[in-house]
């Protein structure tokens, strides 16, 4: 039986709280595993108000159904731009709703593992992480965390304080394994249009 982890993303606007996502991890939900990865993801977030340059092209040119309509050198430029961000654990987010979507994209590798829960489900799990976003705060992201059903014992942390709870492989001098998705083009004919098959590849990001 795995150690579960519950991650909640919530916006806070003038005291009003609104939940955007509840996601349950079936295993490795403790501070040294999920907590460590969550901190690394959140600490690399860069919020923007609108997108420009290569950032404005990434969602389009990394879509395998659209790549054939653009010059190969431009697709490769955007692909390399993404590689460099992944190496640095940097995530550019066009607002909080974009951040929530990118969390799912980066933490869901295939069937199982991560499950989206109804927003009405209780905040109870072996480890609970509530990420609050307050656009008016000097540091817009903070984490509230507790174990089990002990919400009354919750710790409210800045990202730096949250890091002190989460010891991961890097603290032991070990580089954690990374995963990325590789796109593989499938054979097509002119009448079939453009089609792609997606394969997952494990290992260090190039």
CSV table of C-alpha atoms in Angstrom, one decimal, residues 4-205:
chain,number,residue,atom,x,y,z
A,4,UNK,CA,-0.8,8.8,-0.5
A,5,UNK,CA,-0.5,12.5,-1.2
A,6,UNK,CA,-3.2,15.0,-1.8
A,7,UNK,CA,-2.3,18.2,-3.7
A,8,UNK,CA,-4.8,21.1,-3.8
A,9,UNK,CA,-4.5,24.3,-5.8
A,10,UNK,CA,-6.5,27.2,-4.4
A,11,UNK,CA,-6.7,30.9,-5.3
A,12,UNK,CA,-7.2,33.5,-2.7
A,13,UNK,CA,-8.7,36.9,-3.7
A,14,UNK,CA,-9.5,39.4,-1.0
A,15,UNK,CA,-10.0,36.6,1.5
A,16,UNK,CA,-12.3,34.6,-0.8
A,17,UNK,CA,-10.9,31.1,-1.5
A,18,UNK,CA,-11.7,29.1,-4.6
A,19,UNK,CA,-10.3,25.6,-5.3
A,20,UNK,CA,-9.1,24.9,-8.8
A,21,UNK,CA,-7.8,21.3,-8.4
A,22,UNK,CA,-7.7,18.3,-6.1
A,23,UNK,CA,-5.2,15.7,-7.2
A,24,UNK,CA,-4.4,12.5,-5.3
A,25,UNK,CA,-1.1,10.6,-5.7
A,26,UNK,CA,-1.4,6.9,-5.0
A,27,UNK,CA,2.1,6.5,-3.7
A,28,UNK,CA,5.2,8.3,-2.6
A,29,UNK,CA,3.2,11.2,-1.2
A,30,UNK,CA,5.6,12.0,1.7
A,31,UNK,CA,7.7,15.1,2.1
A,32,UNK,CA,10.9,13.5,0.8
A,33,UNK,CA,9.3,12.4,-2.5
A,34,UNK,CA,6.1,14.3,-3.6
A,35,UNK,CA,6.9,17.2,-1.3
A,36,UNK,CA,10.4,17.6,-2.7
A,37,UNK,CA,9.1,17.4,-6.3
A,38,UNK,CA,6.3,19.8,-5.6
A,39,UNK,CA,8.7,22.4,-4.1
A,40,UNK,CA,11.1,22.1,-7.0
A,41,UNK,CA,8.2,22.7,-9.4
A,42,UNK,CA,6.7,25.6,-7.5
A,43,UNK,CA,10.1,27.3,-6.9
A,44,UNK,CA,10.7,27.3,-10.7
A,45,UNK,CA,7.4,29.1,-11.5
A,46,UNK,CA,7.6,32.4,-13.3
A,47,UNK,CA,4.2,34.2,-13.7
A,48,UNK,CA,3.5,36.3,-16.7
A,49,UNK,CA,0.6,38.5,-17.9
A,50,UNK,CA,0.6,37.5,-21.6
A,51,UNK,CA,3.2,35.6,-23.6
A,52,UNK,CA,5.8,36.8,-26.1
A,53,UNK,CA,8.7,35.5,-28.1
A,54,UNK,CA,9.4,31.7,-27.9
A,55,UNK,CA,7.0,31.4,-25.0
A,56,UNK,CA,4.1,32.4,-27.2
A,57,UNK,CA,5.0,29.7,-29.8
A,58,UNK,CA,5.7,26.8,-27.4
A,59,UNK,CA,2.2,25.5,-26.9
A,60,UNK,CA,1.6,25.7,-30.7
A,61,UNK,CA,4.9,24.3,-32.1
A,62,UNK,CA,5.1,21.5,-29.4
A,63,UNK,CA,1.7,20.3,-30.5
A,64,UNK,CA,2.5,17.3,-32.8
A,65,UNK,CA,-0.6,17.9,-34.9
A,66,UNK,CA,0.6,21.4,-35.9
A,67,UNK,CA,4.4,21.0,-36.2
A,68,UNK,CA,4.2,20.0,-39.9
A,69,UNK,CA,2.8,23.5,-40.7
A,70,UNK,CA,5.9,25.3,-39.5
A,71,UNK,CA,9.6,25.4,-40.6
A,72,UNK,CA,11.7,22.7,-39.0
A,73,UNK,CA,14.3,25.1,-37.8
A,74,UNK,CA,11.7,27.1,-35.8
A,75,UNK,CA,10.3,23.9,-34.3
A,76,UNK,CA,13.8,22.9,-33.2
A,77,UNK,CA,14.5,26.3,-31.8
A,78,UNK,CA,11.3,26.1,-29.6
A,79,UNK,CA,12.1,22.5,-28.7
A,80,UNK,CA,15.6,23.5,-27.5
A,81,UNK,CA,14.1,26.5,-25.6
A,82,UNK,CA,11.9,24.0,-23.8
A,83,UNK,CA,14.8,21.6,-23.1
A,84,UNK,CA,16.7,24.4,-21.4
A,85,UNK,CA,13.8,25.4,-19.2
A,86,UNK,CA,13.3,21.7,-18.2
A,87,UNK,CA,17.0,21.4,-17.2
A,88,UNK,CA,16.6,24.5,-15.0
A,89,UNK,CA,13.2,23.3,-13.7
A,90,UNK,CA,11.7,26.6,-14.9
A,91,UNK,CA,8.0,26.8,-15.7
A,92,UNK,CA,6.5,29.9,-17.3
A,93,UNK,CA,2.8,30.3,-16.4
A,94,UNK,CA,0.4,32.8,-18.0
A,95,UNK,CA,-1.6,33.1,-14.8
A,96,UNK,CA,-2.6,30.8,-12.0
A,97,UNK,CA,-5.0,28.7,-14.1
A,98,UNK,CA,-2.0,28.0,-16.5
A,99,UNK,CA,0.1,26.9,-13.5
A,100,UNK,CA,-2.6,24.4,-12.5
A,101,UNK,CA,-2.8,22.9,-16.0
A,102,UNK,CA,1.0,22.6,-16.2
A,103,UNK,CA,1.2,20.9,-12.9
A,104,UNK,CA,-1.0,18.1,-14.3
A,105,UNK,CA,1.0,18.0,-17.5
A,106,UNK,CA,4.3,17.6,-15.7
A,107,UNK,CA,3.2,15.2,-12.9
A,108,UNK,CA,1.0,12.8,-14.9
A,109,UNK,CA,3.2,10.2,-16.8
A,110,UNK,CA,0.6,7.6,-17.8
A,111,UNK,CA,-2.3,5.5,-16.4
A,112,UNK,CA,-2.5,5.4,-12.6
A,113,UNK,CA,-0.4,7.2,-10.2
A,114,UNK,CA,-2.2,10.6,-10.1
A,115,UNK,CA,-6.0,10.9,-10.0
A,116,UNK,CA,-8.2,14.0,-10.2
A,117,UNK,CA,-10.8,14.1,-7.4
A,118,UNK,CA,-14.1,15.9,-7.1
A,119,UNK,CA,-13.8,19.4,-5.6
A,120,UNK,CA,-16.2,18.3,-2.9
A,121,UNK,CA,-13.9,15.5,-1.6
A,122,UNK,CA,-12.5,15.9,1.9
A,123,UNK,CA,-9.0,17.2,2.6
A,124,UNK,CA,-7.8,14.0,4.1
A,125,UNK,CA,-4.8,11.9,3.0
A,126,UNK,CA,-1.5,10.6,4.5
A,127,UNK,CA,0.1,13.9,3.3
A,128,UNK,CA,-1.9,17.0,2.3
A,129,UNK,CA,-0.5,19.9,0.4
A,130,UNK,CA,-2.6,23.0,-0.2
A,131,UNK,CA,-1.0,25.5,-2.6
A,132,UNK,CA,-2.5,29.0,-2.1
A,133,UNK,CA,-2.1,31.7,-4.8
A,134,UNK,CA,-2.7,35.3,-3.8
A,135,UNK,CA,-1.9,37.7,-6.6
A,136,UNK,CA,-1.8,40.7,-4.2
A,137,UNK,CA,0.8,39.1,-1.9
A,138,UNK,CA,4.5,39.9,-2.3
A,139,UNK,CA,5.1,36.2,-2.6
A,140,UNK,CA,2.0,34.9,-4.4
A,141,UNK,CA,2.5,31.2,-3.6
A,142,UNK,CA,2.4,29.6,-0.2
A,143,UNK,CA,1.9,26.0,1.0
A,144,UNK,CA,-0.3,24.7,3.8
A,145,UNK,CA,0.5,21.1,4.8
A,146,UNK,CA,-0.6,18.5,7.3
A,147,UNK,CA,-0.8,14.8,7.7
A,148,UNK,CA,-4.0,12.6,7.8
A,149,UNK,CA,-7.0,14.5,9.0
A,150,UNK,CA,-5.1,16.8,11.4
A,151,UNK,CA,-5.9,20.0,9.6
A,152,UNK,CA,-5.9,21.8,12.9
A,153,UNK,CA,-2.1,21.1,13.1
A,154,UNK,CA,-1.4,22.5,9.6
A,155,UNK,CA,1.8,24.4,8.9
A,156,UNK,CA,1.6,27.5,6.7
A,157,UNK,CA,4.9,27.9,4.8
A,158,UNK,CA,6.5,30.1,2.4
A,159,UNK,CA,8.3,28.2,-0.4
A,160,UNK,CA,11.6,28.6,1.5
A,161,UNK,CA,10.0,27.2,4.7
A,162,UNK,CA,8.4,24.4,2.8
A,163,UNK,CA,11.8,23.4,1.4
A,164,UNK,CA,13.0,22.8,4.9
A,165,UNK,CA,10.4,20.1,5.3
A,166,UNK,CA,11.3,18.3,2.1
A,167,UNK,CA,14.6,16.5,1.9
A,168,UNK,CA,15.0,14.7,-1.5
A,169,UNK,CA,17.7,13.0,-3.5
A,170,UNK,CA,19.6,16.2,-4.1
A,171,UNK,CA,20.2,16.6,-0.4
A,172,UNK,CA,22.0,13.3,-0.4
A,173,UNK,CA,24.2,14.3,-3.4
A,174,UNK,CA,22.1,12.3,-5.8
A,175,UNK,CA,20.5,13.6,-8.9
A,176,UNK,CA,16.8,12.4,-9.1
A,177,UNK,CA,15.7,10.8,-12.3
A,178,UNK,CA,13.8,13.0,-14.7
A,179,UNK,CA,11.2,12.0,-17.3
A,180,UNK,CA,10.2,13.7,-20.5
A,181,UNK,CA,7.8,12.8,-23.3
A,182,UNK,CA,9.2,12.1,-26.7
A,183,UNK,CA,7.1,12.7,-29.8
A,184,UNK,CA,7.4,10.1,-32.6
A,185,UNK,CA,5.9,10.8,-36.0
A,186,UNK,CA,3.9,8.0,-37.5
A,187,UNK,CA,3.9,7.3,-41.2
A,188,UNK,CA,1.2,9.2,-43.0
A,189,UNK,CA,0.0,9.7,-46.6
A,190,UNK,CA,-1.0,13.0,-48.2
A,191,UNK,CA,-4.7,12.0,-47.9
A,192,UNK,CA,-4.4,11.1,-44.2
A,193,UNK,CA,-3.1,14.5,-43.1
A,194,UNK,CA,-0.8,14.7,-40.1
A,195,UNK,CA,-0.8,12.1,-37.4
A,196,UNK,CA,1.5,11.3,-34.5
A,197,UNK,CA,2.0,8.6,-32.0
A,198,UNK,CA,3.1,9.6,-28.5
A,199,UNK,CA,5.7,7.5,-26.6
A,200,UNK,CA,7.0,8.1,-23.1
A,201,UNK,CA,10.7,8.0,-22.5
A,202,UNK,CA,12.3,7.7,-19.1
A,203,UNK,CA,15.8,9.1,-18.4
A,204,UNK,CA,17.7,12.4,-18.1
A,205,UNK,CA,16.3,15.2,-20.2
